[in-house]
XYZ file of C-alpha atoms in Angstrom:
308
model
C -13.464 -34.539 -31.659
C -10.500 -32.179 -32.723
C -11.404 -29.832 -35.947
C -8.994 -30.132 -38.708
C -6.849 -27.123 -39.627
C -8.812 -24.840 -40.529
C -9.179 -23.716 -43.999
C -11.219 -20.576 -44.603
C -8.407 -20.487 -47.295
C -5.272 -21.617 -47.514
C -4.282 -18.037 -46.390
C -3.614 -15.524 -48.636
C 0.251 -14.894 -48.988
C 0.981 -11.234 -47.154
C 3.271 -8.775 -48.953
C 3.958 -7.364 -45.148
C 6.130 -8.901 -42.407
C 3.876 -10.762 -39.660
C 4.363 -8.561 -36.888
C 3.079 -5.260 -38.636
C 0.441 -7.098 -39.420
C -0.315 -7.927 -35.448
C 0.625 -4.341 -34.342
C -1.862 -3.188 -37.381
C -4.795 -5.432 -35.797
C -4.158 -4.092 -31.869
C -4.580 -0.794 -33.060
C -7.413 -1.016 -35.397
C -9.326 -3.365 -32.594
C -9.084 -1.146 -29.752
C -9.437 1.765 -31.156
C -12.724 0.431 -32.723
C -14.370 1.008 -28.611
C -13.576 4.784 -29.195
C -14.636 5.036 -32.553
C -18.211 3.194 -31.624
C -18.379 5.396 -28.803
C -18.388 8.914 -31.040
C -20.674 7.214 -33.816
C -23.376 6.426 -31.400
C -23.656 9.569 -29.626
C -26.014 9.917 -32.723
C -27.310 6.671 -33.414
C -28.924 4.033 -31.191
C -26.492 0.928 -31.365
C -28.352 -1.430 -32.965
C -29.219 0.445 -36.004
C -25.649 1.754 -36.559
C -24.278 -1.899 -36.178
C -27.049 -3.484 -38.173
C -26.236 -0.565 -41.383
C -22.263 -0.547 -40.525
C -22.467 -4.512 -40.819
C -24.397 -4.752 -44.130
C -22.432 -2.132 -45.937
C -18.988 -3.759 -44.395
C -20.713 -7.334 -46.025
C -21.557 -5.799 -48.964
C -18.031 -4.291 -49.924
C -16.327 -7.358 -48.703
C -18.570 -9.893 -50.431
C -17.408 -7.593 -53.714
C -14.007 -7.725 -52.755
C -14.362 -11.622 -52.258
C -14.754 -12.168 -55.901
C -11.632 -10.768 -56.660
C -9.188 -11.550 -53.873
C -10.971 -14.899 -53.506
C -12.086 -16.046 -56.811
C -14.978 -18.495 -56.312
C -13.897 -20.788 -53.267
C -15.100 -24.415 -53.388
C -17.818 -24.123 -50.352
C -20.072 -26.778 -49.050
C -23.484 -26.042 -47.511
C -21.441 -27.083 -43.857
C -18.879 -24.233 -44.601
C -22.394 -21.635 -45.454
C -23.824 -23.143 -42.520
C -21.023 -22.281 -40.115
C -19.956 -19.191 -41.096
C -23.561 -17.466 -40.663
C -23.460 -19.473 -37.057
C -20.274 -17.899 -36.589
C -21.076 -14.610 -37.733
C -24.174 -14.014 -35.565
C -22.399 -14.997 -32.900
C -19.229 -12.353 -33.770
C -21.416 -9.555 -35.094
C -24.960 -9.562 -33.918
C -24.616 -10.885 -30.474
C -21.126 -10.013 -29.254
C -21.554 -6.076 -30.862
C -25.056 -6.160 -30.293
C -24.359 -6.457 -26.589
C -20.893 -4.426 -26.200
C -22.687 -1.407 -28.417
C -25.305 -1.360 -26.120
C -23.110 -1.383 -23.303
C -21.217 1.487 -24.450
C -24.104 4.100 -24.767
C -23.647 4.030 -21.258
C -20.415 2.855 -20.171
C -16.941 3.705 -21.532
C -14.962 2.353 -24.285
C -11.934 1.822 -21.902
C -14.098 -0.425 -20.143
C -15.152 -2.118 -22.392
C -11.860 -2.583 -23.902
C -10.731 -3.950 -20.495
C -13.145 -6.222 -20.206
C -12.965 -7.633 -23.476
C -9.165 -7.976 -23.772
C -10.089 -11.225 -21.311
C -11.220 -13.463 -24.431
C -7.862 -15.443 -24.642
C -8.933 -16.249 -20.992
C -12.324 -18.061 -21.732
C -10.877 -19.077 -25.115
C -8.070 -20.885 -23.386
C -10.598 -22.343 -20.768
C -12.526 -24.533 -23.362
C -9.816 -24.843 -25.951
C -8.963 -27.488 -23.896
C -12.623 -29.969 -23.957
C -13.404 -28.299 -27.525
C -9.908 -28.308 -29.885
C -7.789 -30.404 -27.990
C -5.423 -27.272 -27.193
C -3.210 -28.559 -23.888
C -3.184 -26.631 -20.543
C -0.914 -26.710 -18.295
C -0.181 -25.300 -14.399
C 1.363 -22.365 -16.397
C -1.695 -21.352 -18.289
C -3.977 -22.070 -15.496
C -1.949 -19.873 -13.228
C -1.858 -16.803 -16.253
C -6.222 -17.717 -15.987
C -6.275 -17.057 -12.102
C -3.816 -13.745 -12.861
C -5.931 -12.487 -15.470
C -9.166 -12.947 -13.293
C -7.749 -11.024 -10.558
C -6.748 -8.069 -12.752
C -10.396 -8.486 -13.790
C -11.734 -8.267 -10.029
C -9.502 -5.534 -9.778
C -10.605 -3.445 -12.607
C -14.292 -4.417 -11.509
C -13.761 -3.731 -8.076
C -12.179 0.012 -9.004
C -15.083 0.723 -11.314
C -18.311 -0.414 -9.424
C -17.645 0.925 -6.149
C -16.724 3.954 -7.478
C -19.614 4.207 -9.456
C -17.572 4.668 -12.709
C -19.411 1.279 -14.119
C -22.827 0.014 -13.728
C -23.356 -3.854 -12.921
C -25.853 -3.729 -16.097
C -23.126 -2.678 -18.773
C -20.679 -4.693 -16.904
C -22.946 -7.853 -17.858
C -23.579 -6.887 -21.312
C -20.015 -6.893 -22.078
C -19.418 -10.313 -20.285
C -22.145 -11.244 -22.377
C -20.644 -10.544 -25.432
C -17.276 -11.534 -24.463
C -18.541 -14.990 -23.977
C -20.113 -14.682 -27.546
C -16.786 -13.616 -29.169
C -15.226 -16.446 -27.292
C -18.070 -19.118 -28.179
C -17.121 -17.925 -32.210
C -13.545 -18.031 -32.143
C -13.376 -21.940 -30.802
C -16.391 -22.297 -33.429
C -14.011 -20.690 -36.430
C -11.209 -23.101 -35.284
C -13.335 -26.404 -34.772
C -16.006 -26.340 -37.975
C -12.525 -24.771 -39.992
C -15.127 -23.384 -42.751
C -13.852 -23.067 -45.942
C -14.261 -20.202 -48.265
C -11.665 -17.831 -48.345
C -11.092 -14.969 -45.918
C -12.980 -12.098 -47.232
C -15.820 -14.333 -48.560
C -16.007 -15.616 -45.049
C -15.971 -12.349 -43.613
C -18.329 -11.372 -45.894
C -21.110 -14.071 -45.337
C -20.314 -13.257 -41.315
C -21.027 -9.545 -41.498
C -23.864 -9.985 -43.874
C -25.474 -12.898 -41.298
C -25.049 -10.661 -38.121
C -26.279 -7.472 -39.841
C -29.547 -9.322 -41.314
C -30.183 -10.532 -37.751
C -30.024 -7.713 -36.020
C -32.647 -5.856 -38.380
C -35.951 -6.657 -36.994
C -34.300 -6.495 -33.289
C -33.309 -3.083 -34.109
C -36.113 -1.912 -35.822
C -38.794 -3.265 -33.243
C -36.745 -1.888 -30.361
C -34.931 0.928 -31.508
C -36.566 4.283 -33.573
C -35.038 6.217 -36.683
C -35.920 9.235 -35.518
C -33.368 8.891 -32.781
C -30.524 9.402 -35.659
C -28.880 12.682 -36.093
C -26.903 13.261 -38.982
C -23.554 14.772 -38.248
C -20.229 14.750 -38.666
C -18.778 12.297 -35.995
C -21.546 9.849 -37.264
C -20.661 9.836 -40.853
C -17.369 9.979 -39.663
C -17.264 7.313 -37.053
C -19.188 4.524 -39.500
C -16.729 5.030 -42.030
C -14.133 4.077 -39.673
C -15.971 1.081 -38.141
C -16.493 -0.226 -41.642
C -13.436 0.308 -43.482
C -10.945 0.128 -40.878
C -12.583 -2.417 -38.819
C -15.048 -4.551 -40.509
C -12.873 -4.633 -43.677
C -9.404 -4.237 -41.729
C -9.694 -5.613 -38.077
C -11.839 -8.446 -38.643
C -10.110 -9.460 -42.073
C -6.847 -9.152 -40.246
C -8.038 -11.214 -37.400
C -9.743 -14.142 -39.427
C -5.830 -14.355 -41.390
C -4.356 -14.187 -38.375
C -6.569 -17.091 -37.176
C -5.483 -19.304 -39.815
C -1.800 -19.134 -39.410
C -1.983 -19.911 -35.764
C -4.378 -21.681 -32.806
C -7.063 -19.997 -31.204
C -5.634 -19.147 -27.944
C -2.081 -18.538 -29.935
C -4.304 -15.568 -32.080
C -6.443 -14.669 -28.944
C -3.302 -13.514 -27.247
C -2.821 -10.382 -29.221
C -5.697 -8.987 -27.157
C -3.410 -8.767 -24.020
C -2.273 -5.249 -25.603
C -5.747 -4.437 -25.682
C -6.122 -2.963 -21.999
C -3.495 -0.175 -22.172
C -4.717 1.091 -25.622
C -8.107 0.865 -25.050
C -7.491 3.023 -21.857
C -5.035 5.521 -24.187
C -7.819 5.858 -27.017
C -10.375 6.074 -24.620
C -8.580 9.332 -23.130
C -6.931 10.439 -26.238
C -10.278 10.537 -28.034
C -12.915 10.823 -25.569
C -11.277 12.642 -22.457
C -12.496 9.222 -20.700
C -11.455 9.388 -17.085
C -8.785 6.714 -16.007
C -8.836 5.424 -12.393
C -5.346 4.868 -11.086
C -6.518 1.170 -9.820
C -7.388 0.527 -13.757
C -3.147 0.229 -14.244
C -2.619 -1.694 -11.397
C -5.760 -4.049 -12.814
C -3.872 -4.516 -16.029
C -0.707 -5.402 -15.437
C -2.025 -9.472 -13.922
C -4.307 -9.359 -16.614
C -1.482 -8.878 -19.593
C 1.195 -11.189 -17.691
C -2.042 -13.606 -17.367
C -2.922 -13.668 -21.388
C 0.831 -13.759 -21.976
C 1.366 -16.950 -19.541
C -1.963 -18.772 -21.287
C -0.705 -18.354 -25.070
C 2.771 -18.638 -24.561
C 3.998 -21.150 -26.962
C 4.903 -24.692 -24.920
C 8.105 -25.582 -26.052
C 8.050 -28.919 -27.192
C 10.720 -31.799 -25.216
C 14.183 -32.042 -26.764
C 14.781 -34.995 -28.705
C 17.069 -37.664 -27.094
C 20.617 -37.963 -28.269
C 20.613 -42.130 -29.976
């Protein structure tokens, strides 16, 4: 069964042009690996996600009311969006955060740039969404810029095989929540939607985080204050409101593409803010893996109409 277009709002008319708007979201994404990285240097991951996602929810659910008004939601639409948001928040962050305590954000950046790649795998069986020998061939590129970039890393010993599954992990979560968003097409509005999502993550990770991780592991400094500010107002609030609008003005592997700019800037914020290391095999990884997200959400040009 194909899901319906989906309507977490009809979306909200945007006084900027559309592609602004995309360039906006690339930064504000993969910078968001860096900024993680610097917060939790003094805060164990689940704690600062759990408190970055309830504050995020908070604000948002606030700003719901009056960008949003009161949306006409059914108990399907509640029902999905907390689905969709512990998949987004609490289990794909969950794992990448943990990842990163001890693995770097332009790894993980890397790594997770190859969602339109599993998105446009089961787009097909789950939304309908056609494939063709062009997008399968832009799959097999991006997987051997992958095996590159994993190849590089491991047997150097940049990586470990642990944090390297922990972000596959989570990519597979993002994925699983993005062809949910598209199929169930909740309605709601996009900051209410966001709102329920950050709130459902951040409630589930509480007990995880408090039976697993202690308080008296957090240091209050600069970078942390700093660093959750950013990850709430500039991601929660910016990148993910961005990305659910973006979402509902185009398909899911369509919107998934913008992450094939995520590899070079998550290796440039990685070194620009954390003097992160770059192998040289980590650009020639890459390059396949943005010319294979670019073949998979390519738009397919639909057949000319006969002359009568």
């Amino acid at each position: 069964m194909q899901a319906a277009t989906p309507s977490l709002a009809a979306p909200a008319r945007s006084f900027l042009p559309l592609p602004l708007l995309v360039a906006v979201f690339c930064v504000l994404w993969s910078s968001a690996f860096a900024g993680a990285k610097l917060a939790l240097a003094d805060c164990p991951p689940l704690i600062l996600l759990a408190t970055r996602l309830l504050i995020a929810g908070s604000l948002m659910l606030a700003l719901a009311f009056l960008m949003d008004g009161r949306p006409a939601m059914r108990r399907r639409d509640v029902i999905a969006l907390i689905g969709i948001g512990v998949l987004n928040n609490a289990v794909y962050l969950g794992l990448n955060w943990t990842a990163l305590t001890f693995t770097s954000s332009a790894y993980t950046a890397v790594l997770t740039s190859c969602l339109p790649l599993v998105v446009a795998l089961f787009a097909g069986p789950v939304l309908g969404e056609r494939m063709n020998l062009t997008k399968w061939a832009g799959i097999a590129l991006g997987l051997i810029g992958v095996v590159i970039v994993l190849r590089s890393r491991l047997a150097d010993a940049h990586e470990t095989l642990a944090g390297t599954l922990l972000i596959a992990g989570g990519v597979t979560a993002l994925s699983a929540g993005t062809l949910a968003f598209k199929y169930f097409a909740p309605r709601g509005g996009v900051w209410t939607g966001n709102a329920v999502q950050c709130l459902a993550g951040g409630l589930a990770l509480v007990p995880v985080a408090l039976a697993t991780e202690s308080l008296g592991d957090i240091h209050f400094t600069a970078n942390l204050f700093g660093g959750l500010a950013f990850l709430v107002v500039a991601v929660s609030i910016g990148g993910y409101g961005l990305w659910f609008y973006l979402l509902t003005r185009s398909s899911a592997t369509a919107a998934s593409s913008l992450h094939f700019l995520m590899p070079p800037l998550g290796l440039f914020f990685g070194w620009l803010l954390l003097g992160e290391v770059v192998p040289p095999l980590d650009f020639l990884g890459i390059a396949p893996i943005a010319l294979g997200i670019w073949l998979v959400t390519r738009p397919t040009r639909a057949p000319a109409a006969r002359p009568i």
